[in-house]
Amino acid sequence: MALTGVLRPGHVSIRVLELEPAVKHYRDVLGLIEVARDAQNRVYLKGWDEQDHSSIILREADEAGMDYMGWKVDSAATLKKLAADVEASGLATDCSWVPAGELLATGERFRFTVPTGHVMELYAHKDLVGNKCGTDGENVNPDPWPDDLKGIAPSRFDHCLLYGDDLDGTVKLFMEVLGFGLAEQVVLADNKDFMIGAFLSCSNKAHDVAFIRQPVKGKFHHASFELRSWEQVLRAGDILSRTKTSIDIGPTRHGITRGETIYFFDPSGNRNEVFAGGYIYYPDKPPITWYDASLGPAIFYHDRKLNEAFLSVFT
């Protein structure tokens, strides 16, 4: 098949201030499936339609935020090649190998820090656990969804949006070394070479990760989870209100990516998003460009104005 190299976002490790309230949020409100806990008291969860063991790892810590984001690649050979390419690029720091099994059900990982200060890792193997939709064995004669879903119940972990200072270096690494495409960008109207935001894709999605230029290192804006329709986004808003979950903004629509969205917070202040829609991205599609003067409709197409808390609150 054509999709090779980096396949998709595989997991994100999120720091939370208290573990059990966070688990309750991610499992019962957001509706992820708890898969396992390890000897380090990390909790592993997944979206219902993810075949791999887990995509969200929760770790109790003194400060909220993101530990690292992991990317699944197509083979062990690709993992070795991309690791060498990342090291040779001079764009990454703190390169190291994490042995297989340090993260449950996961093979060896190559870890590095990108110029915006975020820790990334590549890996080729994660145990398959299936999505429990099969009626005559896993992945045979499947139903469209499994029984006993809870809460909002997204199908998968989809992407992260991250804040950092050296946007140019990070975009260069993702595009020229890891093979991502630039689906959309935000630039200054009077200096079109100065990028404010980059929406990068390794697949057919409008983005698999986004970076926004801010004078900080390694900050986490949100982790996003996929729903199947605008109706499910509205239902998510009802669930968030019924459970008295702190809502940031929405339901509404983005101009960037065209996705329908609602943002909310976990008990530690980490922002989550659930969304539906968007468009199909192909590598030959020219990047969509937004100017800084149009940031209002770019971010919130219905309101057509910026929300200060959305821009300034991060972990």
Short mmCIF file of C-alpha atoms in Angstrom, two decimals, residues 148-308:
data_model
loop_
_atom_site.label_atom_id
_atom_site.label_comp_id
_atom_site.label_asym_id
_atom_site.label_seq_id
_atom_site.Cartn_x
_atom_site.Cartn_y
_atom_site.Cartn_z
CA ASP A 148 -21.10 -1.48 26.50
CA LEU A 149 -19.57 1.79 25.30
CA LYS A 150 -19.50 4.54 27.92
CA GLY A 151 -19.68 8.31 27.76
CA ILE A 152 -18.73 10.16 24.59
CA ALA A 153 -16.96 7.04 23.21
CA PRO A 154 -14.61 8.33 20.48
CA SER A 155 -13.33 5.79 17.99
CA ARG A 156 -9.67 6.79 18.27
CA PHE A 157 -7.00 9.15 19.50
CA ASP A 158 -6.49 11.44 16.52
CA HIS A 159 -3.94 14.23 17.03
CA CYS A 160 -2.30 16.73 19.38
CA LEU A 161 -1.86 20.49 19.14
CA LEU A 162 1.37 21.68 20.73
CA TYR A 163 2.91 25.06 21.62
CA GLY A 164 6.59 25.91 21.24
CA ASP A 165 9.09 28.51 20.14
CA ASP A 166 11.21 27.06 17.32
CA LEU A 167 8.36 26.32 14.94
CA ASP A 168 10.58 26.50 11.87
CA GLY A 169 12.99 23.84 13.12
CA THR A 170 10.22 21.49 14.16
CA VAL A 171 8.35 21.85 10.85
CA LYS A 172 11.61 21.23 8.99
CA LEU A 173 12.22 18.02 10.97
CA PHE A 174 8.70 16.70 10.47
CA MET A 175 8.57 17.50 6.76
CA GLU A 176 12.12 16.88 5.55
CA VAL A 177 13.14 14.02 7.86
CA LEU A 178 9.91 12.27 8.88
CA GLY A 179 8.08 12.82 5.59
CA PHE A 180 5.00 14.76 6.76
CA GLY A 181 3.05 17.07 4.47
CA LEU A 182 1.88 20.59 5.28
CA ALA A 183 -1.93 20.58 5.05
CA GLU A 184 -2.56 24.10 6.39
CA GLN A 185 -0.54 27.02 7.72
CA VAL A 186 -1.10 30.35 9.43
CA VAL A 187 1.29 33.14 8.40
CA LEU A 188 1.65 36.89 8.83
CA ALA A 189 -0.14 38.81 6.09
CA ASP A 190 2.74 41.30 5.79
CA ASN A 191 5.45 38.62 6.05
CA LYS A 192 4.26 35.41 4.42
CA ASP A 193 7.49 33.60 5.29
CA PHE A 194 6.79 33.94 9.02
CA MET A 195 4.73 30.94 10.05
CA ILE A 196 2.51 31.14 13.15
CA GLY A 197 0.95 27.69 12.93
CA ALA A 198 1.54 24.46 11.01
CA PHE A 199 -0.91 21.59 10.54
CA LEU A 200 1.05 18.51 9.50
CA SER A 201 -0.19 15.19 8.13
CA CYS A 202 1.45 11.79 7.64
CA SER A 203 -1.80 10.30 6.32
CA ASN A 204 -5.02 11.34 4.58
CA LYS A 205 -6.21 13.39 7.56
CA ALA A 206 -6.30 17.17 7.67
CA HIS A 207 -3.61 16.91 10.36
CA ASP A 208 -1.94 14.37 12.60
CA VAL A 209 -0.17 17.01 14.69
CA ALA A 210 -0.24 20.80 14.80
CA PHE A 211 2.28 23.26 16.21
CA ILE A 212 1.63 26.88 17.18
CA ARG A 213 4.48 29.35 17.65
CA GLN A 214 4.61 30.59 21.25
CA PRO A 215 7.57 31.81 23.37
CA VAL A 216 7.55 28.60 25.45
CA LYS A 217 9.07 25.13 25.25
CA GLY A 218 7.26 21.82 25.17
CA LYS A 219 3.72 22.92 26.02
CA PHE A 220 0.56 20.87 25.46
CA HIS A 221 -2.59 22.53 24.12
CA HIS A 222 -4.84 19.52 23.58
CA ALA A 223 -5.27 15.87 22.66
CA SER A 224 -8.06 15.22 20.19
CA PHE A 225 -10.37 12.24 19.67
CA GLU A 226 -12.46 11.36 16.63
CA LEU A 227 -16.25 11.09 16.49
CA ARG A 228 -18.31 10.06 13.49
CA SER A 229 -20.76 12.95 13.05
CA TRP A 230 -21.81 16.46 14.02
CA GLU A 231 -24.68 14.85 15.91
CA GLN A 232 -22.18 12.98 18.08
CA VAL A 233 -20.32 16.23 18.79
CA LEU A 234 -23.62 17.75 20.01
CA ARG A 235 -24.24 14.64 22.11
CA ALA A 236 -20.76 15.05 23.58
CA GLY A 237 -21.76 18.56 24.69
CA ASP A 238 -24.80 17.12 26.45
CA ILE A 239 -22.68 14.51 28.24
CA LEU A 240 -20.16 17.13 29.32
CA SER A 241 -22.93 19.31 30.75
CA ARG A 242 -24.64 16.37 32.48
CA THR A 243 -21.35 15.38 34.13
CA LYS A 244 -20.49 19.02 34.97
CA THR A 245 -17.24 18.75 33.04
CA SER A 246 -15.47 22.06 32.45
CA ILE A 247 -16.18 23.09 28.82
CA ASP A 248 -13.72 25.40 27.09
CA ILE A 249 -15.64 26.24 23.91
CA GLY A 250 -18.17 24.75 21.50
CA PRO A 251 -19.82 22.92 19.96
CA THR A 252 -18.71 24.88 16.92
CA ARG A 253 -16.76 24.52 13.67
CA HIS A 254 -13.16 25.23 12.75
CA GLY A 255 -12.23 27.06 9.60
CA ILE A 256 -8.86 25.31 9.70
CA THR A 257 -9.46 21.60 8.90
CA ARG A 258 -13.28 22.24 8.64
CA GLY A 259 -13.83 20.00 11.66
CA GLU A 260 -16.82 20.23 13.99
CA THR A 261 -15.55 20.46 17.55
CA ILE A 262 -15.99 20.87 21.29
CA TYR A 263 -13.17 21.49 23.77
CA PHE A 264 -13.17 20.64 27.47
CA PHE A 265 -10.78 19.96 30.35
CA ASP A 266 -9.81 16.91 32.34
CA PRO A 267 -9.68 17.34 36.16
CA SER A 268 -5.99 18.31 35.97
CA GLY A 269 -6.57 21.11 33.45
CA ASN A 270 -5.37 19.25 30.36
CA ARG A 271 -7.51 20.21 27.39
CA ASN A 272 -9.32 17.52 25.37
CA GLU A 273 -11.13 17.85 22.05
CA VAL A 274 -13.66 15.63 20.33
CA PHE A 275 -14.37 16.40 16.70
CA ALA A 276 -15.98 15.12 13.53
CA GLY A 277 -15.61 15.93 9.86
CA GLY A 278 -12.70 17.58 8.14
CA TYR A 279 -11.43 16.74 4.68
CA ILE A 280 -9.26 14.14 2.97
CA TYR A 281 -5.64 15.24 2.53
CA TYR A 282 -3.37 13.99 -0.25
CA PRO A 283 0.34 14.86 -0.53
CA ASP A 284 -0.18 16.72 -3.83
CA LYS A 285 -2.79 19.03 -2.30
CA PRO A 286 -1.43 22.60 -2.00
CA PRO A 287 -1.34 23.85 1.60
CA ILE A 288 -4.25 26.01 2.71
CA THR A 289 -2.98 29.36 3.99
CA TRP A 290 -4.62 31.58 6.59
CA TYR A 291 -3.41 35.08 7.43
CA ASP A 292 -3.10 36.33 10.99
CA ALA A 293 -5.89 38.88 10.45
CA SER A 294 -8.29 36.00 9.73
CA LEU A 295 -7.47 33.96 12.86
CA GLY A 296 -11.01 34.42 14.21
CA PRO A 297 -12.83 32.44 11.49
CA ALA A 298 -9.77 30.21 11.02
CA ILE A 299 -10.09 28.88 14.56
CA PHE A 300 -13.82 29.37 15.25
CA TYR A 301 -15.68 29.71 11.98
CA HIS A 302 -19.10 30.44 13.52
CA ASP A 303 -18.07 33.09 16.08
CA ARG A 304 -15.46 34.57 13.71
CA LYS A 305 -13.50 35.93 16.68
CA LEU A 306 -10.67 34.77 18.88
CA ASN A 307 -11.20 33.28 22.32
CA GLU A 308 -8.41 34.47 24.60
#
